[in-house]
């Protein structure tokens, strides 16, 4: 048996993608799952491998028919080692099993980047990871190896870990409704690094019924803690001076050898499922060997229990634990992957270019004492204050031929809102837009210039977007028309480096149909504020709803 360690064994996966965040402290948390992923991974093994032959516990293990390379998550490494050792004991001439221990997130990231699989069998700690890898590759149009997702070989329910005193204080077992309602402090690892947290988000979605807007607003307001792993979250819950729950898995709690008590959620019990994954192009001999290895795992309940895992049926270890229902929606892994993607979008810092219409029509009165530009100025300040300090903001304005034949003008270059001087400047600009008003609406050329600039200066660790604010329709007859603009935007489109236009039309004179086409061409969204009182609400909504657009409900 050969074992390689490209990464130090750890039960904590690294952050998914460029946006690493520490453990999230939830005072009030809600989650809504967006549209389930389509055509992400194959649910069953080809060639009948999903119904792997499970050897009887009474039968001695036999040699595998071929050498296989197994990549396993650290959380399952001891189980995989033991199974491989049993198979090797069948005879000195048995083909070897080469074991690589690597966090599931690292394997998934490699596959999503288009790297060829270096395994015949991959055992991630959750079915979320192969779904995430396939969806990420599809989203970025990266050619990647096909994956066949086979049966579950081990499970672990998501639990609330807390002190015995807190458990007694809470009385009736808490549920995800307790967490969502902020009835007790809650810590959980970053969903992008911990499969149990992504599964927990689905639990919250179930009990809250899909309120994406509320979740987005609350997620952006979340505080953070100094912890960055499941084990540190458990330590934080144990050291808390007030009642605190740590969201984790039963397996992680047992592996940490913690004194905390595991409490099964009373309303919804998400289950993390370790599954077997093979390359789609695996040959028949390798597939047979994989079937035999997977069968040896699921036929060893005592071995799984000894390492803190349950079998596929979720049966309890002993009288001190409770059976869990492991009946799963076949799209469960894909749903968790979509939850992860949404969370990343919500928590990633923005890089937003605010493109503001200052044509003469912005002086039109909307109330007895307020013009369109006055209402927009007030709303713009609110929107700026809704962004996190790690977001970056630039301000452009546009009207017809502001600088020679150019319709657009940069007022504030990009800078972090955490820089007090920059934030003060952009707020001053927002409050003083009325001084810049004049001319016609040079819309189309300005949109193209803004998107082109964002493409040329793209920052991959941020959500790059253009926030377009206008009250009219294009009036520049010397520039692009709408079909020409849409053609140019299509040329600039790159799913792996997205730059969305979030367009807001103010008042009845807006060419809303054009804004919708512009937004669609950039995978963005279009909003409309018909009444004066809508402007503030719509602008803040557009800024904060980037995680669920265009289906925020």
PDB file of C-alpha atoms in Angstrom, residues 263-526:
ATOM      1  CA  UNK A 263     -27.623  17.894  19.985  1.00  0.00           C
ATOM      2  CA  UNK A 264     -29.525  16.780  16.887  1.00  0.00           C
ATOM      3  CA  UNK A 265     -31.539  19.706  15.467  1.00  0.00           C
ATOM      4  CA  UNK A 266     -35.190  19.284  16.432  1.00  0.00           C
ATOM      5  CA  UNK A 267     -36.734  20.398  13.135  1.00  0.00           C
ATOM      6  CA  UNK A 268     -34.395  19.506  10.258  1.00  0.00           C
ATOM      7  CA  UNK A 269     -31.356  17.223  10.386  1.00  0.00           C
ATOM      8  CA  UNK A 270     -29.085  17.724   7.372  1.00  0.00           C
ATOM      9  CA  UNK A 271     -26.741  14.819   6.683  1.00  0.00           C
ATOM     10  CA  UNK A 272     -23.268  15.049   5.164  1.00  0.00           C
ATOM     11  CA  UNK A 273     -22.735  12.118   2.802  1.00  0.00           C
ATOM     12  CA  UNK A 274     -19.303  10.810   1.875  1.00  0.00           C
ATOM     13  CA  UNK A 275     -19.622   9.297  -1.565  1.00  0.00           C
ATOM     14  CA  UNK A 276     -17.478   7.519  -4.136  1.00  0.00           C
ATOM     15  CA  UNK A 277     -16.514   9.294  -7.336  1.00  0.00           C
ATOM     16  CA  UNK A 278     -14.726   7.980 -10.422  1.00  0.00           C
ATOM     17  CA  UNK A 279     -13.583   9.500 -13.695  1.00  0.00           C
ATOM     18  CA  UNK A 280     -16.135   9.002 -16.425  1.00  0.00           C
ATOM     19  CA  UNK A 281     -13.551   7.343 -18.680  1.00  0.00           C
ATOM     20  CA  UNK A 282     -12.383   4.739 -16.145  1.00  0.00           C
ATOM     21  CA  UNK A 283     -11.825   1.311 -17.733  1.00  0.00           C
ATOM     22  CA  UNK A 284     -13.819  -1.783 -16.787  1.00  0.00           C
ATOM     23  CA  UNK A 285     -11.056  -3.313 -14.673  1.00  0.00           C
ATOM     24  CA  UNK A 286     -10.596  -0.139 -12.648  1.00  0.00           C
ATOM     25  CA  UNK A 287     -14.353   0.176 -12.175  1.00  0.00           C
ATOM     26  CA  UNK A 288     -14.551  -3.367 -10.868  1.00  0.00           C
ATOM     27  CA  UNK A 289     -11.757  -2.637  -8.403  1.00  0.00           C
ATOM     28  CA  UNK A 290     -13.537   0.562  -7.299  1.00  0.00           C
ATOM     29  CA  UNK A 291     -16.777  -1.363  -6.763  1.00  0.00           C
ATOM     30  CA  UNK A 292     -14.975  -3.865  -4.583  1.00  0.00           C
ATOM     31  CA  UNK A 293     -13.253  -1.161  -2.542  1.00  0.00           C
ATOM     32  CA  UNK A 294     -16.502   0.783  -2.031  1.00  0.00           C
ATOM     33  CA  UNK A 295     -18.279  -2.432  -1.092  1.00  0.00           C
ATOM     34  CA  UNK A 296     -15.639  -3.181   1.528  1.00  0.00           C
ATOM     35  CA  UNK A 297     -16.228   0.250   3.075  1.00  0.00           C
ATOM     36  CA  UNK A 298     -20.009   0.000   3.376  1.00  0.00           C
ATOM     37  CA  UNK A 299     -19.773  -3.551   4.737  1.00  0.00           C
ATOM     38  CA  UNK A 300     -17.598  -2.384   7.653  1.00  0.00           C
ATOM     39  CA  UNK A 301     -20.013  -0.554   9.993  1.00  0.00           C
ATOM     40  CA  UNK A 302     -17.818  -1.220  13.037  1.00  0.00           C
ATOM     41  CA  UNK A 303     -14.846   0.353  11.283  1.00  0.00           C
ATOM     42  CA  UNK A 304     -16.869   3.428  10.318  1.00  0.00           C
ATOM     43  CA  UNK A 305     -18.237   3.753  13.859  1.00  0.00           C
ATOM     44  CA  UNK A 306     -14.763   3.429  15.350  1.00  0.00           C
ATOM     45  CA  UNK A 307     -13.752   6.535  13.410  1.00  0.00           C
ATOM     46  CA  UNK A 308     -16.899   8.552  14.171  1.00  0.00           C
ATOM     47  CA  UNK A 309     -18.840   7.867  10.964  1.00  0.00           C
ATOM     48  CA  UNK A 310     -22.202   6.254  10.394  1.00  0.00           C
ATOM     49  CA  UNK A 311     -23.042   3.928   7.542  1.00  0.00           C
ATOM     50  CA  UNK A 312     -25.171   4.957   4.557  1.00  0.00           C
ATOM     51  CA  UNK A 313     -28.352   4.162   6.495  1.00  0.00           C
ATOM     52  CA  UNK A 314     -27.548   6.601   9.321  1.00  0.00           C
ATOM     53  CA  UNK A 315     -27.951   3.928  11.979  1.00  0.00           C
ATOM     54  CA  UNK A 316     -26.888   4.981  15.489  1.00  0.00           C
ATOM     55  CA  UNK A 317     -23.537   3.927  16.916  1.00  0.00           C
ATOM     56  CA  UNK A 318     -25.031   2.765  20.189  1.00  0.00           C
ATOM     57  CA  UNK A 319     -27.812   3.475  22.674  1.00  0.00           C
ATOM     58  CA  UNK A 320     -26.341   6.936  23.356  1.00  0.00           C
ATOM     59  CA  UNK A 321     -26.991   8.130  19.821  1.00  0.00           C
ATOM     60  CA  UNK A 322     -30.075   8.396  17.649  1.00  0.00           C
ATOM     61  CA  UNK A 323     -30.806   7.047  14.188  1.00  0.00           C
ATOM     62  CA  UNK A 324     -31.082   9.683  11.460  1.00  0.00           C
ATOM     63  CA  UNK A 325     -33.016   9.602   8.232  1.00  0.00           C
ATOM     64  CA  UNK A 326     -30.512   9.559   5.380  1.00  0.00           C
ATOM     65  CA  UNK A 327     -33.081   9.494   2.589  1.00  0.00           C
ATOM     66  CA  UNK A 328     -31.649  12.006   0.150  1.00  0.00           C
ATOM     67  CA  UNK A 329     -32.795  14.008  -2.809  1.00  0.00           C
ATOM     68  CA  UNK A 330     -30.487  12.904  -5.663  1.00  0.00           C
ATOM     69  CA  UNK A 331     -29.734  16.585  -6.263  1.00  0.00           C
ATOM     70  CA  UNK A 332     -28.700  17.123  -2.637  1.00  0.00           C
ATOM     71  CA  UNK A 333     -25.011  17.563  -3.441  1.00  0.00           C
ATOM     72  CA  UNK A 334     -25.858  19.985  -6.236  1.00  0.00           C
ATOM     73  CA  UNK A 335     -28.138  21.944  -3.906  1.00  0.00           C
ATOM     74  CA  UNK A 336     -25.350  22.283  -1.360  1.00  0.00           C
ATOM     75  CA  UNK A 337     -22.969  23.382  -4.109  1.00  0.00           C
ATOM     76  CA  UNK A 338     -25.444  26.048  -5.178  1.00  0.00           C
ATOM     77  CA  UNK A 339     -25.771  27.133  -1.563  1.00  0.00           C
ATOM     78  CA  UNK A 340     -22.009  27.475  -1.411  1.00  0.00           C
ATOM     79  CA  UNK A 341     -21.911  29.537  -4.602  1.00  0.00           C
ATOM     80  CA  UNK A 342     -24.614  31.851  -3.306  1.00  0.00           C
ATOM     81  CA  UNK A 343     -22.850  32.318   0.009  1.00  0.00           C
ATOM     82  CA  UNK A 344     -19.613  33.195  -1.781  1.00  0.00           C
ATOM     83  CA  UNK A 345     -21.400  35.773  -3.909  1.00  0.00           C
ATOM     84  CA  UNK A 346     -22.978  37.330  -0.842  1.00  0.00           C
ATOM     85  CA  UNK A 347     -19.787  37.536   1.165  1.00  0.00           C
ATOM     86  CA  UNK A 348     -17.289  38.431  -1.548  1.00  0.00           C
ATOM     87  CA  UNK A 349     -16.347  42.123  -1.552  1.00  0.00           C
ATOM     88  CA  UNK A 350     -17.728  44.246  -4.368  1.00  0.00           C
ATOM     89  CA  UNK A 351     -15.800  46.214  -6.932  1.00  0.00           C
ATOM     90  CA  UNK A 352     -18.521  48.521  -8.208  1.00  0.00           C
ATOM     91  CA  UNK A 353     -18.409  51.277 -10.788  1.00  0.00           C
ATOM     92  CA  UNK A 354     -21.345  53.608 -10.184  1.00  0.00           C
ATOM     93  CA  UNK A 355     -22.378  55.022 -13.575  1.00  0.00           C
ATOM     94  CA  UNK A 356     -24.792  57.912 -12.992  1.00  0.00           C
ATOM     95  CA  UNK A 357     -27.022  59.771 -15.405  1.00  0.00           C
ATOM     96  CA  UNK A 358     -26.616  63.559 -15.013  1.00  0.00           C
ATOM     97  CA  UNK A 359     -28.554  64.569 -18.125  1.00  0.00           C
ATOM     98  CA  UNK A 360     -30.776  67.637 -17.966  1.00  0.00           C
ATOM     99  CA  UNK A 361     -33.924  65.601 -17.306  1.00  0.00           C
ATOM    100  CA  UNK A 362     -32.589  64.785 -13.833  1.00  0.00           C
ATOM    101  CA  UNK A 363     -33.736  68.295 -12.859  1.00  0.00           C
ATOM    102  CA  UNK A 364     -37.376  67.316 -13.435  1.00  0.00           C
ATOM    103  CA  UNK A 365     -39.438  67.814 -10.233  1.00  0.00           C
ATOM    104  CA  UNK A 366     -40.970  64.743  -8.645  1.00  0.00           C
ATOM    105  CA  UNK A 367     -42.476  66.413  -5.565  1.00  0.00           C
ATOM    106  CA  UNK A 368     -43.177  69.984  -4.589  1.00  0.00           C
ATOM    107  CA  UNK A 369     -39.680  70.470  -3.247  1.00  0.00           C
ATOM    108  CA  UNK A 370     -37.611  67.575  -4.701  1.00  0.00           C
ATOM    109  CA  UNK A 371     -36.101  66.917  -8.126  1.00  0.00           C
ATOM    110  CA  UNK A 372     -35.064  63.511  -9.500  1.00  0.00           C
ATOM    111  CA  UNK A 373     -31.420  64.312  -8.844  1.00  0.00           C
ATOM    112  CA  UNK A 374     -32.164  65.261  -5.217  1.00  0.00           C
ATOM    113  CA  UNK A 375     -33.855  61.923  -4.548  1.00  0.00           C
ATOM    114  CA  UNK A 376     -31.067  60.051  -6.273  1.00  0.00           C
ATOM    115  CA  UNK A 377     -28.403  61.812  -4.216  1.00  0.00           C
ATOM    116  CA  UNK A 378     -30.087  60.727  -0.993  1.00  0.00           C
ATOM    117  CA  UNK A 379     -30.486  57.151  -2.217  1.00  0.00           C
ATOM    118  CA  UNK A 380     -26.870  56.997  -3.430  1.00  0.00           C
ATOM    119  CA  UNK A 381     -25.548  57.843   0.019  1.00  0.00           C
ATOM    120  CA  UNK A 382     -27.687  55.092   1.537  1.00  0.00           C
ATOM    121  CA  UNK A 383     -26.380  52.619  -1.028  1.00  0.00           C
ATOM    122  CA  UNK A 384     -22.754  53.544  -0.318  1.00  0.00           C
ATOM    123  CA  UNK A 385     -23.311  53.043   3.393  1.00  0.00           C
ATOM    124  CA  UNK A 386     -24.809  49.591   2.729  1.00  0.00           C
ATOM    125  CA  UNK A 387     -21.530  48.321   1.254  1.00  0.00           C
ATOM    126  CA  UNK A 388     -18.877  46.685   3.419  1.00  0.00           C
ATOM    127  CA  UNK A 389     -15.572  48.381   4.121  1.00  0.00           C
ATOM    128  CA  UNK A 390     -13.706  45.816   2.023  1.00  0.00           C
ATOM    129  CA  UNK A 391     -15.708  46.821  -1.051  1.00  0.00           C
ATOM    130  CA  UNK A 392     -14.236  49.162  -3.653  1.00  0.00           C
ATOM    131  CA  UNK A 393     -16.184  51.937  -5.403  1.00  0.00           C
ATOM    132  CA  UNK A 394     -15.628  54.336  -8.297  1.00  0.00           C
ATOM    133  CA  UNK A 395     -17.977  57.052  -9.559  1.00  0.00           C
ATOM    134  CA  UNK A 396     -18.579  58.021 -13.180  1.00  0.00           C
ATOM    135  CA  UNK A 397     -21.224  60.354 -14.588  1.00  0.00           C
ATOM    136  CA  UNK A 398     -22.612  60.587 -18.104  1.00  0.00           C
ATOM    137  CA  UNK A 399     -24.585  62.897 -20.353  1.00  0.00           C
ATOM    138  CA  UNK A 400     -24.103  63.812 -24.002  1.00  0.00           C
ATOM    139  CA  UNK A 401     -20.592  64.994 -25.007  1.00  0.00           C
ATOM    140  CA  UNK A 402     -19.288  65.862 -21.558  1.00  0.00           C
ATOM    141  CA  UNK A 403     -15.628  65.868 -22.609  1.00  0.00           C
ATOM    142  CA  UNK A 404     -15.413  66.734 -26.294  1.00  0.00           C
ATOM    143  CA  UNK A 405     -17.278  63.938 -28.019  1.00  0.00           C
ATOM    144  CA  UNK A 406     -17.084  61.648 -24.979  1.00  0.00           C
ATOM    145  CA  UNK A 407     -20.271  61.115 -23.007  1.00  0.00           C
ATOM    146  CA  UNK A 408     -18.779  59.795 -19.754  1.00  0.00           C
ATOM    147  CA  UNK A 409     -16.500  61.279 -17.128  1.00  0.00           C
ATOM    148  CA  UNK A 410     -14.663  59.727 -14.176  1.00  0.00           C
ATOM    149  CA  UNK A 411     -15.266  61.669 -10.970  1.00  0.00           C
ATOM    150  CA  UNK A 412     -13.844  59.332  -8.309  1.00  0.00           C
ATOM    151  CA  UNK A 413     -11.367  56.547  -9.161  1.00  0.00           C
ATOM    152  CA  UNK A 414     -11.597  53.198  -7.422  1.00  0.00           C
ATOM    153  CA  UNK A 415     -10.711  53.031  -3.774  1.00  0.00           C
ATOM    154  CA  UNK A 416     -11.671  50.938  -0.736  1.00  0.00           C
ATOM    155  CA  UNK A 417     -14.604  52.110   1.334  1.00  0.00           C
ATOM    156  CA  UNK A 418     -12.556  51.131   4.371  1.00  0.00           C
ATOM    157  CA  UNK A 419     -10.423  54.164   3.540  1.00  0.00           C
ATOM    158  CA  UNK A 420     -12.265  56.932   5.375  1.00  0.00           C
ATOM    159  CA  UNK A 421     -10.973  59.629   3.017  1.00  0.00           C
ATOM    160  CA  UNK A 422     -12.175  57.753  -0.089  1.00  0.00           C
ATOM    161  CA  UNK A 423     -15.559  57.016   1.443  1.00  0.00           C
ATOM    162  CA  UNK A 424     -15.948  60.684   2.347  1.00  0.00           C
ATOM    163  CA  UNK A 425     -15.072  61.679  -1.233  1.00  0.00           C
ATOM    164  CA  UNK A 426     -17.622  59.382  -2.889  1.00  0.00           C
ATOM    165  CA  UNK A 427     -20.333  60.510  -0.463  1.00  0.00           C
ATOM    166  CA  UNK A 428     -19.487  64.145  -1.243  1.00  0.00           C
ATOM    167  CA  UNK A 429     -19.744  63.306  -4.947  1.00  0.00           C
ATOM    168  CA  UNK A 430     -23.126  61.655  -4.435  1.00  0.00           C
ATOM    169  CA  UNK A 431     -24.376  64.683  -2.524  1.00  0.00           C
ATOM    170  CA  UNK A 432     -23.119  67.058  -5.224  1.00  0.00           C
ATOM    171  CA  UNK A 433     -24.302  65.410  -8.426  1.00  0.00           C
ATOM    172  CA  UNK A 434     -26.757  68.264  -9.032  1.00  0.00           C
ATOM    173  CA  UNK A 435     -23.785  70.497  -9.894  1.00  0.00           C
ATOM    174  CA  UNK A 436     -22.940  68.224 -12.834  1.00  0.00           C
ATOM    175  CA  UNK A 437     -26.391  68.028 -14.423  1.00  0.00           C
ATOM    176  CA  UNK A 438     -26.783  69.088 -18.070  1.00  0.00           C
ATOM    177  CA  UNK A 439     -27.053  67.755 -21.623  1.00  0.00           C
ATOM    178  CA  UNK A 440     -28.774  64.778 -23.156  1.00  0.00           C
ATOM    179  CA  UNK A 441     -28.625  61.106 -22.159  1.00  0.00           C
ATOM    180  CA  UNK A 442     -25.474  59.580 -23.684  1.00  0.00           C
ATOM    181  CA  UNK A 443     -26.391  56.116 -22.460  1.00  0.00           C
ATOM    182  CA  UNK A 444     -25.081  53.432 -24.809  1.00  0.00           C
ATOM    183  CA  UNK A 445     -21.530  54.669 -25.362  1.00  0.00           C
ATOM    184  CA  UNK A 446     -21.161  55.222 -21.602  1.00  0.00           C
ATOM    185  CA  UNK A 447     -22.314  51.697 -20.756  1.00  0.00           C
ATOM    186  CA  UNK A 448     -19.838  50.182 -23.207  1.00  0.00           C
ATOM    187  CA  UNK A 449     -17.014  52.337 -21.848  1.00  0.00           C
ATOM    188  CA  UNK A 450     -17.806  51.315 -18.268  1.00  0.00           C
ATOM    189  CA  UNK A 451     -18.008  47.578 -19.031  1.00  0.00           C
ATOM    190  CA  UNK A 452     -14.828  47.741 -21.132  1.00  0.00           C
ATOM    191  CA  UNK A 453     -12.983  49.474 -18.308  1.00  0.00           C
ATOM    192  CA  UNK A 454     -14.161  46.887 -15.782  1.00  0.00           C
ATOM    193  CA  UNK A 455     -13.100  44.058 -18.091  1.00  0.00           C
ATOM    194  CA  UNK A 456      -9.648  45.588 -18.589  1.00  0.00           C
ATOM    195  CA  UNK A 457      -9.125  46.142 -14.848  1.00  0.00           C
ATOM    196  CA  UNK A 458     -10.918  42.993 -13.659  1.00  0.00           C
ATOM    197  CA  UNK A 459     -10.091  41.784 -10.134  1.00  0.00           C
ATOM    198  CA  UNK A 460     -10.817  38.045  -9.728  1.00  0.00           C
ATOM    199  CA  UNK A 461     -11.214  38.129  -5.948  1.00  0.00           C
ATOM    200  CA  UNK A 462     -14.183  40.519  -6.114  1.00  0.00           C
ATOM    201  CA  UNK A 463     -17.675  40.812  -7.541  1.00  0.00           C
ATOM    202  CA  UNK A 464     -17.041  43.182 -10.455  1.00  0.00           C
ATOM    203  CA  UNK A 465     -20.127  45.092 -11.554  1.00  0.00           C
ATOM    204  CA  UNK A 466     -21.436  48.294 -13.080  1.00  0.00           C
ATOM    205  CA  UNK A 467     -24.337  49.981 -11.288  1.00  0.00           C
ATOM    206  CA  UNK A 468     -26.158  51.996 -13.951  1.00  0.00           C
ATOM    207  CA  UNK A 469     -28.570  54.712 -12.824  1.00  0.00           C
ATOM    208  CA  UNK A 470     -30.622  56.559 -15.446  1.00  0.00           C
ATOM    209  CA  UNK A 471     -33.959  58.339 -15.827  1.00  0.00           C
ATOM    210  CA  UNK A 472     -34.271  58.295 -19.596  1.00  0.00           C
ATOM    211  CA  UNK A 473     -33.373  56.769 -22.948  1.00  0.00           C
ATOM    212  CA  UNK A 474     -30.340  57.127 -25.184  1.00  0.00           C
ATOM    213  CA  UNK A 475     -30.240  60.554 -26.898  1.00  0.00           C
ATOM    214  CA  UNK A 476     -26.783  60.378 -28.481  1.00  0.00           C
ATOM    215  CA  UNK A 477     -27.440  59.978 -32.218  1.00  0.00           C
ATOM    216  CA  UNK A 478     -23.712  60.113 -32.975  1.00  0.00           C
ATOM    217  CA  UNK A 479     -22.817  56.986 -31.008  1.00  0.00           C
ATOM    218  CA  UNK A 480     -23.854  53.366 -30.781  1.00  0.00           C
ATOM    219  CA  UNK A 481     -27.427  52.253 -31.200  1.00  0.00           C
ATOM    220  CA  UNK A 482     -28.837  49.465 -29.028  1.00  0.00           C
ATOM    221  CA  UNK A 483     -28.152  46.525 -31.399  1.00  0.00           C
ATOM    222  CA  UNK A 484     -24.549  47.688 -31.824  1.00  0.00           C
ATOM    223  CA  UNK A 485     -24.133  47.991 -28.041  1.00  0.00           C
ATOM    224  CA  UNK A 486     -25.480  44.485 -27.479  1.00  0.00           C
ATOM    225  CA  UNK A 487     -23.069  43.070 -30.064  1.00  0.00           C
ATOM    226  CA  UNK A 488     -20.129  44.768 -28.334  1.00  0.00           C
ATOM    227  CA  UNK A 489     -21.243  43.574 -24.894  1.00  0.00           C
ATOM    228  CA  UNK A 490     -21.454  40.016 -26.204  1.00  0.00           C
ATOM    229  CA  UNK A 491     -17.864  40.307 -27.445  1.00  0.00           C
ATOM    230  CA  UNK A 492     -16.788  41.367 -23.944  1.00  0.00           C
ATOM    231  CA  UNK A 493     -18.710  38.608 -22.173  1.00  0.00           C
ATOM    232  CA  UNK A 494     -16.544  36.094 -20.318  1.00  0.00           C
ATOM    233  CA  UNK A 495     -18.300  33.761 -17.847  1.00  0.00           C
ATOM    234  CA  UNK A 496     -15.010  33.076 -16.079  1.00  0.00           C
ATOM    235  CA  UNK A 497     -14.529  36.835 -15.464  1.00  0.00           C
ATOM    236  CA  UNK A 498     -18.070  38.211 -15.216  1.00  0.00           C
ATOM    237  CA  UNK A 499     -18.869  41.920 -15.232  1.00  0.00           C
ATOM    238  CA  UNK A 500     -22.597  42.372 -14.644  1.00  0.00           C
ATOM    239  CA  UNK A 501     -24.561  45.534 -15.321  1.00  0.00           C
ATOM    240  CA  UNK A 502     -27.178  46.224 -12.649  1.00  0.00           C
ATOM    241  CA  UNK A 503     -29.442  48.795 -14.288  1.00  0.00           C
ATOM    242  CA  UNK A 504     -31.933  51.005 -12.488  1.00  0.00           C
ATOM    243  CA  UNK A 505     -34.456  53.098 -14.374  1.00  0.00           C
ATOM    244  CA  UNK A 506     -35.981  56.053 -12.546  1.00  0.00           C
ATOM    245  CA  UNK A 507     -39.404  57.349 -13.527  1.00  0.00           C
ATOM    246  CA  UNK A 508     -41.770  56.760 -16.448  1.00  0.00           C
ATOM    247  CA  UNK A 509     -39.432  58.107 -19.155  1.00  0.00           C
ATOM    248  CA  UNK A 510     -36.885  55.311 -18.819  1.00  0.00           C
ATOM    249  CA  UNK A 511     -36.340  52.949 -21.743  1.00  0.00           C
ATOM    250  CA  UNK A 512     -36.776  49.958 -19.452  1.00  0.00           C
ATOM    251  CA  UNK A 513     -36.810  47.476 -22.340  1.00  0.00           C
ATOM    252  CA  UNK A 514     -33.323  48.642 -23.350  1.00  0.00           C
ATOM    253  CA  UNK A 515     -32.066  48.386 -19.763  1.00  0.00           C
ATOM    254  CA  UNK A 516     -33.364  44.835 -19.525  1.00  0.00           C
ATOM    255  CA  UNK A 517     -31.542  43.863 -22.712  1.00  0.00           C
ATOM    256  CA  UNK A 518     -28.319  45.459 -21.475  1.00  0.00           C
ATOM    257  CA  UNK A 519     -28.615  43.637 -18.156  1.00  0.00           C
ATOM    258  CA  UNK A 520     -29.359  40.314 -19.865  1.00  0.00           C
ATOM    259  CA  UNK A 521     -26.325  40.692 -22.140  1.00  0.00           C
ATOM    260  CA  UNK A 522     -24.084  40.921 -19.065  1.00  0.00           C
ATOM    261  CA  UNK A 523     -25.888  38.399 -16.824  1.00  0.00           C
ATOM    262  CA  UNK A 524     -27.038  41.273 -14.653  1.00  0.00           C
ATOM    263  CA  UNK A 525     -30.457  42.575 -13.641  1.00  0.00           C
ATOM    264  CA  UNK A 526     -32.721  45.536 -14.373  1.00  0.00           C
TER     265      UNK A 526
END
